[in-house]
XYZ file of C-alpha atoms in Angstrom:
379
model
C 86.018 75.228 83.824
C 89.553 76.863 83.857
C 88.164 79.861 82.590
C 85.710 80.168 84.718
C 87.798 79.207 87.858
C 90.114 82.339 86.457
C 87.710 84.667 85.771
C 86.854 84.571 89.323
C 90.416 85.259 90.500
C 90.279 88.400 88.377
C 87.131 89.590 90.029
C 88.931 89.289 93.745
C 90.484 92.617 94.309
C 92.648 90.964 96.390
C 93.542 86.565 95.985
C 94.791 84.849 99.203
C 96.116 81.731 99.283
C 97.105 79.093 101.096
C 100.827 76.866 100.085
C 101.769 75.292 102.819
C 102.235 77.174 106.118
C 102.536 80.057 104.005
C 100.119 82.767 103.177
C 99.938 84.488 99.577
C 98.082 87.948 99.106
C 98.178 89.110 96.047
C 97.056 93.285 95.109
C 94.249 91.913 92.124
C 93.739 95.222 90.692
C 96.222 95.750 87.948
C 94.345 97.724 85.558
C 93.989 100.534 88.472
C 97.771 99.792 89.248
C 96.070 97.909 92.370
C 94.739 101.306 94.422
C 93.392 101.211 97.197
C 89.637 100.746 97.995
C 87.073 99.987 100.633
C 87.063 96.121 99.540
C 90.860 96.185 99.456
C 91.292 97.483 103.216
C 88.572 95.168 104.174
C 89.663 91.600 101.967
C 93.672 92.582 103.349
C 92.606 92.683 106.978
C 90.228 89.938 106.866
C 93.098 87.928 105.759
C 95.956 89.353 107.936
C 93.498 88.968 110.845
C 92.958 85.130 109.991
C 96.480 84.504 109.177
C 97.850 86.287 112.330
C 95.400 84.169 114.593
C 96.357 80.523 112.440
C 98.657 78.327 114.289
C 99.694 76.821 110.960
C 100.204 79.779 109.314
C 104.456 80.798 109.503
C 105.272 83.252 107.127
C 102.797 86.055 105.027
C 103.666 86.974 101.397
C 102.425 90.222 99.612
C 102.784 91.253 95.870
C 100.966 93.174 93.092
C 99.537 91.623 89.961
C 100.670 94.172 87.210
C 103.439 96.188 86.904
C 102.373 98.330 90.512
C 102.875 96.728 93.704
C 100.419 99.683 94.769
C 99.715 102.987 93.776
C 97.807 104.065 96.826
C 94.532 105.039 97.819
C 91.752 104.851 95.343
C 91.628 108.924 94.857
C 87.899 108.221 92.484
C 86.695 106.674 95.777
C 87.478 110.122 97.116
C 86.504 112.227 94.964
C 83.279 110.709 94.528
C 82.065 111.455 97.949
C 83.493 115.213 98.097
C 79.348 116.452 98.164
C 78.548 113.502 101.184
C 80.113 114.412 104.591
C 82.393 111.486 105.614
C 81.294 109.258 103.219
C 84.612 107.631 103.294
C 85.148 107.707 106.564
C 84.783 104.284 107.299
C 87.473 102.900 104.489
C 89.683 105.616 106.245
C 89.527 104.244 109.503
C 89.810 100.924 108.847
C 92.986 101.673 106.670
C 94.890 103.354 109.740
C 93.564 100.429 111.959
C 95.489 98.233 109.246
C 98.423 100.149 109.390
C 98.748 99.515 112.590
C 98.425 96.077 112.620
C 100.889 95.736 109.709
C 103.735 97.756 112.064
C 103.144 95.337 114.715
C 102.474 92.083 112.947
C 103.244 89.093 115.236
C 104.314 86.628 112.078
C 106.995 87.149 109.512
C 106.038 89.148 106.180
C 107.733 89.718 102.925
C 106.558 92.245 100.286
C 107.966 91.525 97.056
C 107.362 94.661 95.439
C 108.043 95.057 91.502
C 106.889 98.434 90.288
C 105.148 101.484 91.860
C 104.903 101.528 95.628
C 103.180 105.332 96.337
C 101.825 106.632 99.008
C 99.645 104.147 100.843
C 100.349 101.400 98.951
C 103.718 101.931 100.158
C 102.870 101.542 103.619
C 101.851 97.515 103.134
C 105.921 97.567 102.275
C 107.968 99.696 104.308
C 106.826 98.338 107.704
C 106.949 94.528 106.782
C 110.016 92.961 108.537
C 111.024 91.873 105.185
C 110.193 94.434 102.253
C 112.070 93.273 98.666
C 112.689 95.657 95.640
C 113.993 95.824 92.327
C 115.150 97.856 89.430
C 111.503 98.287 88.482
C 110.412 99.590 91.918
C 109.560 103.176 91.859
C 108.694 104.928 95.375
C 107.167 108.099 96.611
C 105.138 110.085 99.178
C 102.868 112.718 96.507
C 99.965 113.926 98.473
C 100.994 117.345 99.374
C 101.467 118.244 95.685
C 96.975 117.189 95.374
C 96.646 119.134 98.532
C 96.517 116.094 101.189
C 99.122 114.994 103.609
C 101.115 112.609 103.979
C 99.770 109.783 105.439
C 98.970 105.991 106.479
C 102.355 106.224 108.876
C 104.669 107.968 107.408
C 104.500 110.742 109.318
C 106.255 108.276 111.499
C 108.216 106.535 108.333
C 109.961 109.935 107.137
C 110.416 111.639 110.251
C 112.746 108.734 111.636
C 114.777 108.867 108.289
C 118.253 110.458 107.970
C 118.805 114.127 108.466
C 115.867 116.191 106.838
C 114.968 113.556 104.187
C 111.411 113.156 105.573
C 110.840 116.673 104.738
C 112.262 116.317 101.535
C 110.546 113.314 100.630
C 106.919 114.717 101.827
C 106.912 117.898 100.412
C 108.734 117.232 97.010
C 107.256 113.750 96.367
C 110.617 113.228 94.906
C 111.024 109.419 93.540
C 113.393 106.537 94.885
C 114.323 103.446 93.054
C 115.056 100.151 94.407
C 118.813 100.986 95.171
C 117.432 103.789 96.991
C 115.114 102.905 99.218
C 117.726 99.674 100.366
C 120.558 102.188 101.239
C 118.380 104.255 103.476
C 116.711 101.405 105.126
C 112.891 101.727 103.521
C 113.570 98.261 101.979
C 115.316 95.236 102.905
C 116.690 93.704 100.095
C 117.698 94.351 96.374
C 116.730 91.480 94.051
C 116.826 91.862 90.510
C 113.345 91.188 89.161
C 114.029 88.281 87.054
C 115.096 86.151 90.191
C 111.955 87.446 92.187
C 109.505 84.262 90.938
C 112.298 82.099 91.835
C 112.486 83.821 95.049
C 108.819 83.609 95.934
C 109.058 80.008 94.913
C 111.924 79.244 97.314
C 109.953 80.852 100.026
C 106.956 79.227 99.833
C 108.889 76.147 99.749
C 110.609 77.326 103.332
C 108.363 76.250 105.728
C 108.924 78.148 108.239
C 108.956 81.756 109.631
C 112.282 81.410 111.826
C 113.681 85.396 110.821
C 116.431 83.853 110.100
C 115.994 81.886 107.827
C 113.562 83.959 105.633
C 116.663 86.288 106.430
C 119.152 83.916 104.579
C 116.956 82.634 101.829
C 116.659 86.331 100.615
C 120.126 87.272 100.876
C 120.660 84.435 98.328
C 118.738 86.110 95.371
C 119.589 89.258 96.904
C 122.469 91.713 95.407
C 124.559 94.346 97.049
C 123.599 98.069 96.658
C 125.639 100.501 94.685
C 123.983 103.967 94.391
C 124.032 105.669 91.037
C 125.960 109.160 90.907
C 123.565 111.142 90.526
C 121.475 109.908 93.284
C 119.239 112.286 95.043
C 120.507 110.814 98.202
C 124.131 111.894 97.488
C 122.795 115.598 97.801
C 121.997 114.934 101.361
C 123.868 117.465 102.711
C 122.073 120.319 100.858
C 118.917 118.826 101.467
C 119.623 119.317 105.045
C 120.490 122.147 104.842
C 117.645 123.805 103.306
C 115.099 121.343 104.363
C 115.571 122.002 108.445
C 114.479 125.553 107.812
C 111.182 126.496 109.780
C 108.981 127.169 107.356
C 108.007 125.806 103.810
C 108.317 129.285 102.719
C 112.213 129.775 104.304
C 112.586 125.882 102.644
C 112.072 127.229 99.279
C 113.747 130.289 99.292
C 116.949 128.434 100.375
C 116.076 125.945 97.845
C 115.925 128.018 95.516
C 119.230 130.095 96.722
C 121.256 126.742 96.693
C 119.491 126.254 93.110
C 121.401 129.356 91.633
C 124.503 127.842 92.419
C 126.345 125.876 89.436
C 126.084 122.049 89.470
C 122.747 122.163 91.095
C 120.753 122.192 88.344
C 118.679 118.692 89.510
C 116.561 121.479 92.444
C 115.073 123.546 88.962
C 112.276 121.027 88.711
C 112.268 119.930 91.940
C 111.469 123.473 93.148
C 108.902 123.793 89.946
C 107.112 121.353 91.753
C 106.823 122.930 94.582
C 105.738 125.809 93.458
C 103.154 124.055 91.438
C 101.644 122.141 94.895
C 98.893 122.910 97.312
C 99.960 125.716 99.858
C 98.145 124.503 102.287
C 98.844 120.485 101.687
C 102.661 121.902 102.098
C 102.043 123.134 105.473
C 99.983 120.544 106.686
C 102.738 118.129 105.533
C 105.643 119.774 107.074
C 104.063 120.156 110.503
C 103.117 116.686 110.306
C 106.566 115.774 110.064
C 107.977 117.709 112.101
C 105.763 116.711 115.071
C 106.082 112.971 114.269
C 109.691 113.147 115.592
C 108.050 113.200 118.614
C 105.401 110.917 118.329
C 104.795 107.299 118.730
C 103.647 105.347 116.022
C 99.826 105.128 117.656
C 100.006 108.861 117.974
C 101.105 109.523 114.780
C 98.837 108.023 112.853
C 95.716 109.214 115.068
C 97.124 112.535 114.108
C 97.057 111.490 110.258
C 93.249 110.518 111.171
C 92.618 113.796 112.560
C 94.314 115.178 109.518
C 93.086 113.236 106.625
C 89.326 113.261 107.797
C 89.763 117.485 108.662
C 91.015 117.560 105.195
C 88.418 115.385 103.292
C 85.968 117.476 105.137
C 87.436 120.614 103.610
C 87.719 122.008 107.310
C 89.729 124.490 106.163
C 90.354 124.069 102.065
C 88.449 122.018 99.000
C 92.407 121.896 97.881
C 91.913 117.872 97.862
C 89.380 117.438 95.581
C 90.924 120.292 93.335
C 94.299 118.433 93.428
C 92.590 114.843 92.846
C 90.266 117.299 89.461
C 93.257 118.514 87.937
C 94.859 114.562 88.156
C 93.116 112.132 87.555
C 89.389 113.792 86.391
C 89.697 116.246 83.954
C 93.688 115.531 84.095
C 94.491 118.989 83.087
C 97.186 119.680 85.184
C 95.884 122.731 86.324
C 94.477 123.061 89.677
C 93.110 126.327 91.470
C 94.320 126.102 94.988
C 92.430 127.989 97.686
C 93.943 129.843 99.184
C 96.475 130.710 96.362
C 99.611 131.363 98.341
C 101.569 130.123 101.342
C 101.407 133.556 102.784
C 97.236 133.308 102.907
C 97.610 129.909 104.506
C 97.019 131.183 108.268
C 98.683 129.443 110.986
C 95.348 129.198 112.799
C 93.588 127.741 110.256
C 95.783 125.053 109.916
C 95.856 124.169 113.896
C 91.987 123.372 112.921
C 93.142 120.420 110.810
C 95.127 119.199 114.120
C 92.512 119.388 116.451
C 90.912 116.303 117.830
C 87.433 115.002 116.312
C 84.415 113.730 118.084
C 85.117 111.173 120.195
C 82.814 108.711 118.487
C 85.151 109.280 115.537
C 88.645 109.143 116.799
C 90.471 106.472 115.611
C 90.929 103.694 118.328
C 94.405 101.999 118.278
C 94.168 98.720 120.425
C 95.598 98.804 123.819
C 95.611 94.937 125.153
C 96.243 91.878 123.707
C 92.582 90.736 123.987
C 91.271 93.758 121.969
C 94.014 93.522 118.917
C 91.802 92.694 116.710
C 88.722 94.285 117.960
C 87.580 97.624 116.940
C 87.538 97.048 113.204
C 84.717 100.275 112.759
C 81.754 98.002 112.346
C 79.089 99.847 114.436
């Protein structure tokens, strides 16, 4: 009987429970370092949605079985319906219709996250009002480098950090640690992972939600942040420097200039990388960016709709599934981007990834109080 009541926890690609007044969803996916899918999006807003609307319910924990608290979207899923037009347009939408919900969450939420946090998986952490890390935690924004964009709100996320670290961050897919991601305010807390069960434990025990409180009990597992030396974010200034520049190619060439320059060896594979990314990913991402200073969070990430359904229609480039080929199908590292160079990405072409879809299609952020929850994309 207890094997059978376990085997159907590891079928549940995501387990919600119930401990109290507190509400436990845990990533189930460990063996695909808990991507992203269509059930996922669905199962995590069903919950949130229930939870949110539960008078009993005070405070919402999140976690990852495995050693990934998520490593984003479920690129297979992707891939797999490059030859249907918008076959995953529905998982899309109701991601960014999460997103938004997660941002502006009525109840209390803590992410314990212990291990990778990429991409989109990394936005069901940074906008929780309560996001812990630890030594294990590794962080980063990689879709420019497979020819996609950066997405799921952090357009928003990266353009609001210090300086031009958002740029950095996007167009680099340069990793942060737990340390890291504390000192520039993408994480709450620091909590050494061996104290992170006993954490959880003392949570669920709270009972309540007060911020406060949550606040407090945190702090007391909690440790103070000391950045390594050699910390990418101690080269700040030169990465704003070169990173405010107004295009990606001006951003590499001054890169690369600052690069040359003894003690700055750390840019050599940084700008290796670079080199080795989509064109045309690159200057979708920086634009992106760039205009999400300006943007709300509801406009930025109906921009990212725009964007990541333009691109997974190969409006203007197949770079995506090319990028997601050379990763994670035939993993050889190798990809053929198209066009080849920054110089043949045309500025025109990628104002078509901007523009506005059908209106059946754009994504619907709610505007009232009695529609928060409505609009899930189930015509």
């Amino acid at each position: 009987m207890a094997q059978e009541g376990r085997n159907i926890i590891d079928e549940q690609v995501v387990v919600g429970e119930e401990k109290g007044s507190v509400r436990l969803a845990t990533l189930n996916r460990p063996r695909q370092l808990n991507v992203i899918s269509s059930e996922v999006v669905l199962k995590l807003a069903e919950y949130l949605e229930t939870w949110e609307k539960d008078d009993k319910t005070k405070l919402i924990l999140i976690k990852g079985a495995g050693r990934a608290f998520s490593a984003g979207g479920d690129l297979k899923m992707f891939y797999d319906g490059r030859e249907s037009r918008d076959s995953c347009l529905e998982v899309v939408y109701r991601m960014y219709w999460l997103c938004y919900h997660i941002h502006t969450y009525k109840k209390t939420q803590v992410s314990l996250v212990n291990g990778i946090s990429m991409g989109g998986g990394a936005s069901l952490m940074v906008p929780m009002k309560f996001s812990v890390v630890t030594e294990k935690t590794v962080f980063a924004t990689p879709e420019a480098s497979i020819g996609f964009h950066t997405d799921c709100g952090f357009s928003y996320i990266h353009s609001r950090l210090p300086g031009h670290l958002g740029e950095f961050l996007a167009l680099t897919g340069a990793r942060l640690n737990g340390k890291e991601l504390v000192a520039i305010g993408m994480a709450t807390h620091f909590v050494p992972s061996a104290k992170l069960a006993d954490l959880e434990e003392r949570l669920v025990g709270l009972d309540s939600g007060e911020m406060d409180v949550v606040r407090s009990t945190v702090e007391e597992f909690s440790e103070k942040v000391d950045l390594d030396k050699d910390s990418i974010l101690n080269k700040q200034t030169i990465i704003d420097e070169c990173f405010s520049k107004e295009s990606v190619k001006q951003i590499i060439q001054a890169f690369e200039a600052e690069g040359s320059k003894e003690g700055n060896e750390w840019i050599t594979p940084v700008i290796k990388g670079l080199k080795r990314s989509s064109p045309t990913g690159l200057k979708i991402t920086l634009r992106s960016i760039r205009e999400g200073r300006k943007q709300t969070l509801s406009e930025c990430l109906k921009k990212e709709f725009r964007i990541t359904v333009n691109i997974l229609r190969s409006t203007i480039s197949p770079d995506v599934y090319e990028g997601i080929r050379a990763l994670t199908i035939d993993k050889d590292n190798s990809p053929k981007w198209s066009p080849a160079t920054l110089d043949e990405v045309a500025e025109e072409k990628i104002n078509l990834v901007f523009e506005p879809l059908e209106d059946d299609i754009e994504l619907h952020i709610p505007e009232t109080e009695e529609n928060r929850w409505g609009g899930k994309y189930e015509t």
